[in-house]
Coordinates of N, CA and C in Angstrom, one line a residue:
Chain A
X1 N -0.6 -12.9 -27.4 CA 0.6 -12.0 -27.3 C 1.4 -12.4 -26.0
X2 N 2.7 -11.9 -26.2 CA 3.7 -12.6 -24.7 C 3.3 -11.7 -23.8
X3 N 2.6 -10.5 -23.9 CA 2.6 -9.4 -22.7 C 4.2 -8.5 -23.0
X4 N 4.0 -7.5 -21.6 CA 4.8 -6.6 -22.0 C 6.4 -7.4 -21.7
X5 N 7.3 -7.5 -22.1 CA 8.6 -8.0 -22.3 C 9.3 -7.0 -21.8
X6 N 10.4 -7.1 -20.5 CA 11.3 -6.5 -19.9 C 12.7 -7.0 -19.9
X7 N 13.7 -6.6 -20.2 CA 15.3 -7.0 -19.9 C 16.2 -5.9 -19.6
X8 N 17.2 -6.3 -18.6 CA 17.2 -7.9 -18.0 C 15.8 -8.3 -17.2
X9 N 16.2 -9.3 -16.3 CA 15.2 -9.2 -15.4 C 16.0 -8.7 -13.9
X10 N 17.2 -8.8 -14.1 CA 18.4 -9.0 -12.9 C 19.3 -7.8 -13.6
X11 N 19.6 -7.1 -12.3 CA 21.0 -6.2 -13.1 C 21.8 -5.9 -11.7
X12 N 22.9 -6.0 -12.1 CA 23.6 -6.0 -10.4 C 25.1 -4.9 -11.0
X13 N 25.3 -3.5 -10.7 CA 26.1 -2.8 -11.5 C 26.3 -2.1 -10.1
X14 N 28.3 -1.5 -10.9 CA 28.7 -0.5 -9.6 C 28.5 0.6 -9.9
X15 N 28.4 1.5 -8.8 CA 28.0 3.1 -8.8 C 29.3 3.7 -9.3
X16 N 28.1 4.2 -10.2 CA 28.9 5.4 -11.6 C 29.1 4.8 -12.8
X17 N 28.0 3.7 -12.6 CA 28.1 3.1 -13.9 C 26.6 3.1 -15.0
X18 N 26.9 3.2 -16.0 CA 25.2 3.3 -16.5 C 24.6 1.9 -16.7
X19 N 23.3 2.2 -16.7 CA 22.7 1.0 -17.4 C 21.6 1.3 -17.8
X20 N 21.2 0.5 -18.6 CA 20.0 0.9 -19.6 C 19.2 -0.5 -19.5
X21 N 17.8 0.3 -19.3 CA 16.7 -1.2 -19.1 C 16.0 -1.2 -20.3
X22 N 15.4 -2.3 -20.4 CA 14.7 -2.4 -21.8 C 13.3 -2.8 -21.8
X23 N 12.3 -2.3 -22.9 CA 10.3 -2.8 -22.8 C 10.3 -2.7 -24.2
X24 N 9.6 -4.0 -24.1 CA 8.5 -4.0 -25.2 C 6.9 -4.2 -25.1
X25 N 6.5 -3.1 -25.5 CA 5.2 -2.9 -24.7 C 4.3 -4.2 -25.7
X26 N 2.7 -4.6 -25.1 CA 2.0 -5.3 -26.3 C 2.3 -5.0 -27.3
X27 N 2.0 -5.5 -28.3 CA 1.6 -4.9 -30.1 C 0.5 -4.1 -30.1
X28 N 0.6 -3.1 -30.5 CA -0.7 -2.0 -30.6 C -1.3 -1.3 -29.8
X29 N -1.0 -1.7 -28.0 CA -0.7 -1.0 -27.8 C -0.2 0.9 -28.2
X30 N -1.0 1.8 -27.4 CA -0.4 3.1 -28.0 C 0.1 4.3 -26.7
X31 N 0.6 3.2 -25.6 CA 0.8 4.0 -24.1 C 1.5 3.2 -23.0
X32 N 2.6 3.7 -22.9 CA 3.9 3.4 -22.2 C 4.3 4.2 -21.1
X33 N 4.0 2.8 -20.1 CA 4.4 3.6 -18.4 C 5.8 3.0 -18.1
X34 N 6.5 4.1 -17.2 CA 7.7 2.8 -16.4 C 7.4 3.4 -15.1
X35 N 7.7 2.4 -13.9 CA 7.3 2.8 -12.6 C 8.5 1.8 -12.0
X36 N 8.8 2.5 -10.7 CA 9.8 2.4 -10.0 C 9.4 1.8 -8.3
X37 N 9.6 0.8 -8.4 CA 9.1 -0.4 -6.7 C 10.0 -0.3 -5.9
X38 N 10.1 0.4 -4.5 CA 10.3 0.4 -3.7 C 9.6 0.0 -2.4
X39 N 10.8 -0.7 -1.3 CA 9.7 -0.9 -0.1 C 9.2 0.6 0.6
X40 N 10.2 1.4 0.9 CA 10.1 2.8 1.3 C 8.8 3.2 0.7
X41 N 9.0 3.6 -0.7 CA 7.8 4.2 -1.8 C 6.7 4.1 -2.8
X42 N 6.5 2.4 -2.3 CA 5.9 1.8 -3.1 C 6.1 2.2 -4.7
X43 N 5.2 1.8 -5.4 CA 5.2 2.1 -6.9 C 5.0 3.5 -7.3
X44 N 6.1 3.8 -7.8 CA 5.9 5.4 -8.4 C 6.4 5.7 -10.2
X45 N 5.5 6.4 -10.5 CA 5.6 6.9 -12.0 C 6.8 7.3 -12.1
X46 N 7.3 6.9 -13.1 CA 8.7 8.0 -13.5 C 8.9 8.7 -14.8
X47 N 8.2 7.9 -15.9 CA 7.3 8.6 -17.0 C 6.5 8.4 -18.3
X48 N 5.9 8.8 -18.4 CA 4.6 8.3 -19.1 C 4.7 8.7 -20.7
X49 N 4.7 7.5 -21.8 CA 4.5 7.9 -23.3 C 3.0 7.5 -23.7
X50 N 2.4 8.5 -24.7 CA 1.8 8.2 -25.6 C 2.2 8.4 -26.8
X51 N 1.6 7.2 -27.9 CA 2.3 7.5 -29.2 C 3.7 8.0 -29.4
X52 N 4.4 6.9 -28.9 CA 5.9 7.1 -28.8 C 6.0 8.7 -28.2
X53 N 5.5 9.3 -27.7 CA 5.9 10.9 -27.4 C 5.7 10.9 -25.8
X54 N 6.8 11.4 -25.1 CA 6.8 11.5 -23.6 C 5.7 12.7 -23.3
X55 N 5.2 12.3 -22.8 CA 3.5 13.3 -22.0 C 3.7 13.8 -20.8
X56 N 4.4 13.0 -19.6 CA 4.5 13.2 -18.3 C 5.8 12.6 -17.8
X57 N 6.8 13.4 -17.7 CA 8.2 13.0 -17.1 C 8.4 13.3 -15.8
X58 N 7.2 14.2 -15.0 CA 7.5 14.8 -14.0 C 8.0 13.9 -12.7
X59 N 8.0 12.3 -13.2 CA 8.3 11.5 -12.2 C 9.8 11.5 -12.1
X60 N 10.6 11.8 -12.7 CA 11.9 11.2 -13.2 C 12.7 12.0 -11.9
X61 N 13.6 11.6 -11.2 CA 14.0 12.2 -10.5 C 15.1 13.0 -10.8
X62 N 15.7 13.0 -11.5 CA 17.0 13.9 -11.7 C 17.5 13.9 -12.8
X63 N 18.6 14.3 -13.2 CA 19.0 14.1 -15.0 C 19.7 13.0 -15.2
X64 N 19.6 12.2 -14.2 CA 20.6 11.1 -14.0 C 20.1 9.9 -15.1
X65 N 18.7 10.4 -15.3 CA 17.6 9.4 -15.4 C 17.2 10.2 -17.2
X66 N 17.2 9.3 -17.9 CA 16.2 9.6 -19.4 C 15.5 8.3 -19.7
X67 N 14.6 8.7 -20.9 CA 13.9 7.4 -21.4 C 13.4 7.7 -22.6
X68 N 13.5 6.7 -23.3 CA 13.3 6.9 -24.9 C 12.3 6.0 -25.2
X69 N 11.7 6.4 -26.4 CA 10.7 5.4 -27.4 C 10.6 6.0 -28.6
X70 N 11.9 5.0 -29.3 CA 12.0 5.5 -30.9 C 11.0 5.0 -31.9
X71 N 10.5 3.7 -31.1 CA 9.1 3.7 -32.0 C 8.2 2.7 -31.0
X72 N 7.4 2.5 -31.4 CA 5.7 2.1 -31.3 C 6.0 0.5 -29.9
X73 N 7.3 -0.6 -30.1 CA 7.5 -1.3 -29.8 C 9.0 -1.1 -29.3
X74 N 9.3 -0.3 -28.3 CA 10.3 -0.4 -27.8 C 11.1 0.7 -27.2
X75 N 11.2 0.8 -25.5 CA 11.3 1.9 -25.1 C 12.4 1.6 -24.2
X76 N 13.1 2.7 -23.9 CA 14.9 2.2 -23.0 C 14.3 3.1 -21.5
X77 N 15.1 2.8 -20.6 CA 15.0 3.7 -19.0 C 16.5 3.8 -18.7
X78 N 17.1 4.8 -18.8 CA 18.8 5.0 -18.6 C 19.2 5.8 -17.8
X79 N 19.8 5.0 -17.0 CA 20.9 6.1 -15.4 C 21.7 5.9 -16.0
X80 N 22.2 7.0 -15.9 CA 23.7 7.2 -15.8 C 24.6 8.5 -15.0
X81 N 25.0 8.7 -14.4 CA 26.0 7.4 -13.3 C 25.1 6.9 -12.0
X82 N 25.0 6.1 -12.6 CA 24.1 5.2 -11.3 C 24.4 5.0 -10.4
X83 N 23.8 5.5 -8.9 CA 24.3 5.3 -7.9 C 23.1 4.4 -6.6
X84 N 23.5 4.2 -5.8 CA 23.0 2.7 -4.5 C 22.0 3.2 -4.6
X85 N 21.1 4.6 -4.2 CA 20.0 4.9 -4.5 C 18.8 4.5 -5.4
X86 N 19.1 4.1 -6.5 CA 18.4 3.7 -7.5 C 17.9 2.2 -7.7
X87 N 18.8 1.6 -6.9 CA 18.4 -0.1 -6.6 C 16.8 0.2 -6.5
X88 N 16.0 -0.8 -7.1 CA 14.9 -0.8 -6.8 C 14.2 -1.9 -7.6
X89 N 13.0 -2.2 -7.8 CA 12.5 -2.8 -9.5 C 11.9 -2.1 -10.3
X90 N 11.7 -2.0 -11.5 CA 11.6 -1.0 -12.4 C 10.9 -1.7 -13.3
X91 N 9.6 -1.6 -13.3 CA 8.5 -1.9 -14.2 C 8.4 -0.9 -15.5
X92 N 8.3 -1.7 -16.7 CA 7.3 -1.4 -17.3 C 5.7 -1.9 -17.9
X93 N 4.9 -1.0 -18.3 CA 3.7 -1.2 -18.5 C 3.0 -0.4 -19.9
X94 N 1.9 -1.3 -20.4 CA 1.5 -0.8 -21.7 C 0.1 -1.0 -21.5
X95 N -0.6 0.3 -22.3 CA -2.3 0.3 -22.0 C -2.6 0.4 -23.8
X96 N -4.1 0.4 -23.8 CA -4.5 0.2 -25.6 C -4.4 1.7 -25.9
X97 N -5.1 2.6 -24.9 CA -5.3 3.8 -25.0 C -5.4 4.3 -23.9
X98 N -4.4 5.0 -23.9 CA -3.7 6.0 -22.5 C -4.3 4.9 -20.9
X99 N -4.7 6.1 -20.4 CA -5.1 5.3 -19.0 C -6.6 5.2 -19.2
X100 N -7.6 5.0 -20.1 CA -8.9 4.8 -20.4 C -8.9 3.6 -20.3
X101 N -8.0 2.6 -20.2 CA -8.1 1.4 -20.5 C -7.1 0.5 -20.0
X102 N -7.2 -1.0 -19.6 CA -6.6 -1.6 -18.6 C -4.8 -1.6 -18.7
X103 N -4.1 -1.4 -18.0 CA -2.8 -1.3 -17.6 C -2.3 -3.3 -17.9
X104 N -1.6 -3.4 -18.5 CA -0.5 -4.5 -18.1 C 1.4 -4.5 -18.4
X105 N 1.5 -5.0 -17.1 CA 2.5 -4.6 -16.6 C 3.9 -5.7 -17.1
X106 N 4.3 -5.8 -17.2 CA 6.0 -6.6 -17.4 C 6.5 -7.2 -16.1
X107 N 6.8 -8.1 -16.1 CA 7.8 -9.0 -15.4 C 8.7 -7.9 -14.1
X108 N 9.5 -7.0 -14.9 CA 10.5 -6.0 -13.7 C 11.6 -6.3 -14.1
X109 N 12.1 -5.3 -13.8 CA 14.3 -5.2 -13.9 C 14.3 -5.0 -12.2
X110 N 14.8 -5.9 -11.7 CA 15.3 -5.7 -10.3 C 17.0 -5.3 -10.1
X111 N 17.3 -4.1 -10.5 CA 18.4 -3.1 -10.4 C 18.9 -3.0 -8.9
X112 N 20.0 -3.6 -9.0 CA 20.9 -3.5 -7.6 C 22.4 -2.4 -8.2
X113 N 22.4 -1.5 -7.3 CA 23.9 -0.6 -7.5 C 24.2 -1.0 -6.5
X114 N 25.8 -1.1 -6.7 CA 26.7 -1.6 -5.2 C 27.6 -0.7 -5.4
Chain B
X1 N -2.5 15.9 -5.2 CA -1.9 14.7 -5.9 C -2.8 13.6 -5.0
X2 N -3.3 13.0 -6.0 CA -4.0 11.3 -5.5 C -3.0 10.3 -4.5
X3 N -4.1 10.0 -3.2 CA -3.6 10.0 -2.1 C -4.2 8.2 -2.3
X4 N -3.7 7.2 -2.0 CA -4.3 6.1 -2.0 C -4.5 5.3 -1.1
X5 N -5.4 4.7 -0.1 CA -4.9 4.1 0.9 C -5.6 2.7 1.3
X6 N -5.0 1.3 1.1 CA -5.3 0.2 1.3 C -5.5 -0.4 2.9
X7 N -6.7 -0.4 3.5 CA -6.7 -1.4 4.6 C -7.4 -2.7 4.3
X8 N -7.1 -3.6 5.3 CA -5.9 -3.2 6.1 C -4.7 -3.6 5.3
X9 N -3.5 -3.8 6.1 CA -2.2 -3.9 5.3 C -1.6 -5.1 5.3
X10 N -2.6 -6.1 6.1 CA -2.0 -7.7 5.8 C -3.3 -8.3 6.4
X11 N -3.9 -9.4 6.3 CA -4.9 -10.2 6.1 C -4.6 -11.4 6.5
X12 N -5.5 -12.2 7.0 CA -4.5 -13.8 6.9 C -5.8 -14.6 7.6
X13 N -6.6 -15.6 6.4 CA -8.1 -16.1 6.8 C -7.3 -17.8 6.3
X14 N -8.4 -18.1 7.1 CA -8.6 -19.7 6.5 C -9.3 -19.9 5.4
X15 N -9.3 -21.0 4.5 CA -9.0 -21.3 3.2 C -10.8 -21.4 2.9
X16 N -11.4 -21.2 2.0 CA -13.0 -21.3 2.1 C -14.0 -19.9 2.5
X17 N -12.9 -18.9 3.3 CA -13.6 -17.8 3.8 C -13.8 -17.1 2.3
X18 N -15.1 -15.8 2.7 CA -15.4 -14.9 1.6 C -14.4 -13.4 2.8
X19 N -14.1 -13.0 1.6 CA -13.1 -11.4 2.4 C -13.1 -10.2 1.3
X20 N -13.2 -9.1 2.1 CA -13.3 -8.4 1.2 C -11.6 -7.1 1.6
X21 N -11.8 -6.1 0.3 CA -9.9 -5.7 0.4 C -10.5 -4.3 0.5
X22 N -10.4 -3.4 1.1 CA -10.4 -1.8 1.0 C -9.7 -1.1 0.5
X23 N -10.2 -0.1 -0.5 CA -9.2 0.7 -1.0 C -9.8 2.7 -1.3
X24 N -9.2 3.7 -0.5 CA -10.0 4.6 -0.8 C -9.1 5.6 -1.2
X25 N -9.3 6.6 -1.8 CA -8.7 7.6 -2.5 C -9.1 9.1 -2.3
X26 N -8.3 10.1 -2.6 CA -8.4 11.4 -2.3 C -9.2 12.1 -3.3
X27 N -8.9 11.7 -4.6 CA -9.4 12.5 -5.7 C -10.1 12.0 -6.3
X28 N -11.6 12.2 -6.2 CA -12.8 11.5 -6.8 C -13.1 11.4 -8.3
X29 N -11.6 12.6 -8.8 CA -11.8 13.1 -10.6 C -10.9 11.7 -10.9
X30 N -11.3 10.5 -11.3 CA -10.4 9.4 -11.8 C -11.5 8.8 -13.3
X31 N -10.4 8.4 -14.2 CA -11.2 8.0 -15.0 C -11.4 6.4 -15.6
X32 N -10.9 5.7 -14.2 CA -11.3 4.5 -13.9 C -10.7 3.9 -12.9
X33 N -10.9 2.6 -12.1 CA -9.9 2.3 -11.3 C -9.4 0.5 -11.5
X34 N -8.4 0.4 -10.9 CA -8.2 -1.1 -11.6 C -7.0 -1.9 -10.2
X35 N -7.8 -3.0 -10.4 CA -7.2 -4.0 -9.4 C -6.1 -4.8 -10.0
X36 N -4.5 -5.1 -8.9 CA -4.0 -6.0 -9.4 C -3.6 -6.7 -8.3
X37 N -2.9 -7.9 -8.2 CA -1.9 -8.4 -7.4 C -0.6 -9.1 -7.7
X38 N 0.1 -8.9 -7.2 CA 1.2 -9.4 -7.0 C 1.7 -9.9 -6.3
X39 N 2.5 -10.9 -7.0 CA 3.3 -12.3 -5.9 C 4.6 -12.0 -6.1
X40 N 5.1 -12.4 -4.7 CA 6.5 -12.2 -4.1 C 7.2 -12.4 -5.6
X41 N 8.7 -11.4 -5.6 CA 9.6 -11.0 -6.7 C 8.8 -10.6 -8.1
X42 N 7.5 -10.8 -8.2 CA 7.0 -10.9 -9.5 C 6.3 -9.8 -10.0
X43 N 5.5 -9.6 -11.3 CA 5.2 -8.2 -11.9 C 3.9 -8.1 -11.1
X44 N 3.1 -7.4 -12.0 CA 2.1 -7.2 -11.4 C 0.7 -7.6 -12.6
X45 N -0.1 -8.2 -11.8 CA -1.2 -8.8 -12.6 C -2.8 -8.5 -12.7
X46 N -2.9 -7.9 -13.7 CA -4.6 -6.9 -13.7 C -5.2 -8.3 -13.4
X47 N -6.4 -7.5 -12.4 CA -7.9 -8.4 -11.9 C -8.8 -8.1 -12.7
X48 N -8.7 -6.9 -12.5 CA -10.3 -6.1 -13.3 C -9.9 -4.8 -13.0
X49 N -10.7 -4.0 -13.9 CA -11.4 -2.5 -14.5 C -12.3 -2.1 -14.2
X50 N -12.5 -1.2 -13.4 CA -13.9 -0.4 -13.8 C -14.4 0.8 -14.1
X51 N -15.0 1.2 -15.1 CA -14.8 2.4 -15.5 C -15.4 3.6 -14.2
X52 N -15.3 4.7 -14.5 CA -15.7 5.7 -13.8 C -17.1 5.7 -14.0
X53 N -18.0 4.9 -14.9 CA -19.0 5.7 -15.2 C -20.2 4.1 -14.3
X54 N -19.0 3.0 -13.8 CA -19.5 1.7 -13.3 C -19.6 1.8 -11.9
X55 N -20.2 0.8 -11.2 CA -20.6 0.6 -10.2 C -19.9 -0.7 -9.6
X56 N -19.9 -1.5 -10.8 CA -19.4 -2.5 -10.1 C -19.0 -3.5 -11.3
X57 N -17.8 -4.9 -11.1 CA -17.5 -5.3 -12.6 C -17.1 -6.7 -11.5
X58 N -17.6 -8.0 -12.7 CA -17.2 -9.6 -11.9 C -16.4 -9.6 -12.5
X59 N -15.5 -11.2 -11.9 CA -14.8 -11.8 -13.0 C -14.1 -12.9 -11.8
X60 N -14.8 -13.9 -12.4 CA -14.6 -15.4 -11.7 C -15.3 -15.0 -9.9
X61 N -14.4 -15.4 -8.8 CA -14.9 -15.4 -7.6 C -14.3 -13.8 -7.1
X62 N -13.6 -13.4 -8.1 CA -13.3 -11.6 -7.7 C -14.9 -10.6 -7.9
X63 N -15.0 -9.8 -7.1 CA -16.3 -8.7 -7.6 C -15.6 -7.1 -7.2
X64 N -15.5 -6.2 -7.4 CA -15.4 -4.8 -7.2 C -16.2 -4.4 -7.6
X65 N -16.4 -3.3 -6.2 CA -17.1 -1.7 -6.6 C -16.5 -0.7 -6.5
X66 N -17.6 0.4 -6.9 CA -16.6 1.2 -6.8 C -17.6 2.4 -6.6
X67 N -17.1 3.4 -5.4 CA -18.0 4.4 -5.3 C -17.2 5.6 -5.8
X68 N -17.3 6.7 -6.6 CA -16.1 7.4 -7.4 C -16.4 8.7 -6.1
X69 N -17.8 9.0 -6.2 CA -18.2 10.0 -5.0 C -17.4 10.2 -3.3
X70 N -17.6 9.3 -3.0 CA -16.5 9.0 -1.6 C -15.3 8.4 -1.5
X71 N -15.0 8.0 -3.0 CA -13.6 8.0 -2.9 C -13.3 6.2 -2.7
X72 N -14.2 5.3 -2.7 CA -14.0 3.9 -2.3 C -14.4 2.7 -3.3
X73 N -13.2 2.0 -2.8 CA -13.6 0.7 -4.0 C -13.3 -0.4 -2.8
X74 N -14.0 -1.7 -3.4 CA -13.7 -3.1 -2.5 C -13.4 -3.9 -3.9
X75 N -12.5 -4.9 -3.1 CA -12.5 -5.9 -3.9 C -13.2 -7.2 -3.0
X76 N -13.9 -7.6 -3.4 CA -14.5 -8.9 -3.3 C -14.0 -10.6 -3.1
X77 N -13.3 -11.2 -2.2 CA -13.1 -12.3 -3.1 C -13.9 -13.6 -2.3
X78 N -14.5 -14.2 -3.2 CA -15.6 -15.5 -2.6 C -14.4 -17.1 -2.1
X79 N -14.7 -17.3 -1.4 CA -14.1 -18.6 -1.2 C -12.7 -18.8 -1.3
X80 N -11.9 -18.0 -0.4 CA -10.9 -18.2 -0.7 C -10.0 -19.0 -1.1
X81 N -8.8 -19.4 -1.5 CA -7.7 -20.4 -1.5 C -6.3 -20.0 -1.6
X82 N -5.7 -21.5 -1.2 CA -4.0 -20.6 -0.7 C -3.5 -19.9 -2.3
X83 N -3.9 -20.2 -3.3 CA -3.4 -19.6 -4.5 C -4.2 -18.1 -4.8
X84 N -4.5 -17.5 -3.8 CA -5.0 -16.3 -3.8 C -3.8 -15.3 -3.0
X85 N -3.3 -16.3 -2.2 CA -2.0 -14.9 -1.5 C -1.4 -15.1 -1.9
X86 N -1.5 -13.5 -2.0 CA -0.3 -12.6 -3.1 C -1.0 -10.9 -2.5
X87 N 0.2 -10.0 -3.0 CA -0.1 -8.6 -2.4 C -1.2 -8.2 -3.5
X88 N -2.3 -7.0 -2.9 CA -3.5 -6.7 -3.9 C -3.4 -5.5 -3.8
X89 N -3.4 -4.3 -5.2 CA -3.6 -3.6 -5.2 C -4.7 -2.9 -5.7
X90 N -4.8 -1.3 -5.3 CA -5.8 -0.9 -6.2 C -5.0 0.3 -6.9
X91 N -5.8 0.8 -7.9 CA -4.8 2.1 -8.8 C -5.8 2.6 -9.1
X92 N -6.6 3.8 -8.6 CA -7.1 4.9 -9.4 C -6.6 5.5 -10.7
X93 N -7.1 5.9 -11.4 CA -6.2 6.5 -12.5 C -6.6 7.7 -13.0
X94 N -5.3 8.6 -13.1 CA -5.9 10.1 -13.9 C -5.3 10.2 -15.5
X95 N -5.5 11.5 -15.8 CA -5.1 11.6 -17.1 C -3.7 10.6 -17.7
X96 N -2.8 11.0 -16.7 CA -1.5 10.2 -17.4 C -1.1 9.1 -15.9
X97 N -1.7 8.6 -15.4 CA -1.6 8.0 -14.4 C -1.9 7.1 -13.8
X98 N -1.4 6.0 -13.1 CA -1.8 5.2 -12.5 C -1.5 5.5 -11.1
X99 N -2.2 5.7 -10.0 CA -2.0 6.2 -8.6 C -1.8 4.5 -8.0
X100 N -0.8 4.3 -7.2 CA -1.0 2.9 -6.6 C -0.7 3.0 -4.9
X101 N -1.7 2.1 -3.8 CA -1.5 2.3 -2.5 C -0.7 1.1 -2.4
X102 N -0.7 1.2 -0.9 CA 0.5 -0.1 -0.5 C 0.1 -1.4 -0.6
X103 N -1.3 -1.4 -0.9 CA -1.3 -2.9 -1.2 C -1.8 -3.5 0.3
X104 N -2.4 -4.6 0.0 CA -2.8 -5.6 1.4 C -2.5 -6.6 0.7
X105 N -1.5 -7.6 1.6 CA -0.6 -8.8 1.6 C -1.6 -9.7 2.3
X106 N -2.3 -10.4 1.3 CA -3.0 -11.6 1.6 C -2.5 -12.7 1.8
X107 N -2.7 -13.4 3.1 CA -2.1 -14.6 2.7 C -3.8 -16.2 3.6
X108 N -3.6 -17.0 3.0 CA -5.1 -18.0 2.9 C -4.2 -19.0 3.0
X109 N -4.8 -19.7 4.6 CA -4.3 -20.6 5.1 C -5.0 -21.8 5.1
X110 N -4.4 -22.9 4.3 CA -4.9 -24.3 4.1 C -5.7 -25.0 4.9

């Protein structure tokens, strides 16, 4: 398998603009993290799917922020209106079954707002 | 909320040394914990697992334990080399979670 697949890898966008990141978790896989890298705050959860179904959003910071998984292989992370704050890298990650079982993680979107 | 904390925060041995990585946690209720590292700009890369119900898991010149009761795990690594630094983390994990500390920035000097 290629592992979890992230795009872009690079996003460089002006504030008040949206953008939408992209994962493809393993194949079969059935649990979808996205986490947010900061030097300030290190890695932080922003929200957690099983079985395509959001379980734990409590990370997300504001409404600025949604995330979808319309099916089994493919999940979006969308600001909009994005602002400097948000620059960070933005992982996603996929486990076989929930967090019982080992995490691997994606490459990153390193999001710059200017 | 799970408190994570990696000493120390940067490391830096000569190349051949054995070193070990500290990592201890607040909430002993985890239902495994899992090592990774990461090299500059890049994702992040599982070491090993070990379940809540383990003591300890190899894999190559890496070893971890893991005490779930006091809250502590090591990572192990035998014989160092410069293709070993990179940042190391650990991640306790709860029901929907992966808890992650800051990491200790190894770096193994030739």
């Amino acid at each position: 398998d290629a592992g979890v697949i992230q795009s872009p890898r690079h996003e460089v966008t002006e504030m008040g603009q949206e953008v939408t990141l992209r994962c493809k978790p393993i194949s079969g896989h059935n649990s979808l993290f996205w986490y947010r890298q900061t030097m300030m705050r290190g890695l932080e959860l922003l929200i957690y799917f099983n079985n395509n179904v959001p379980i734990d959003d409590s990370g997300m910071p504001e409404d600025r922020f949604s995330a979808k998984m319309p099916n089994a292989s493919f999940s979006t992370l969308k600001i909009q209106p994005s602002e400097p704050r948000d620059s960070a890298v933005y992982f996603c990650a996929s486990s076989l079954y929930q967090t019982n079982t080992e995490a691997f993680f994606g490459q990153g979107t390193r999001l710059t707002v200017v | 909320k799970q408190e994570v904390t990696q000493i120390p925060a940067a490391l830096s041995v000569p190349e051949g040394e054995n070193l070990v990585l500290n990592c201890s946690f607040t909430d002993s209720a985890i239902y495994n914990l899992q090592w990774f590292r990461q090299d500059p700009g890049k994702g992040l890369t599982s070491l090993l697992l070990i379940q809540s119900s383990q003591r300890e898991q190899t894999s190559g010149r890496l070893n971890a334990s893991l005490d779930k009761s006091s809250g502590r795990s090591t990572l192990y690594i035998a014989a160092s080399q410069p293709g070993d630094s990179a940042t190391y983390l650990c991640a306790p994990t709860g029901a929907n979670n992966l808890f992650f500390g800051t990491g200790t920035r190894l770096t193994v000097i030739p």
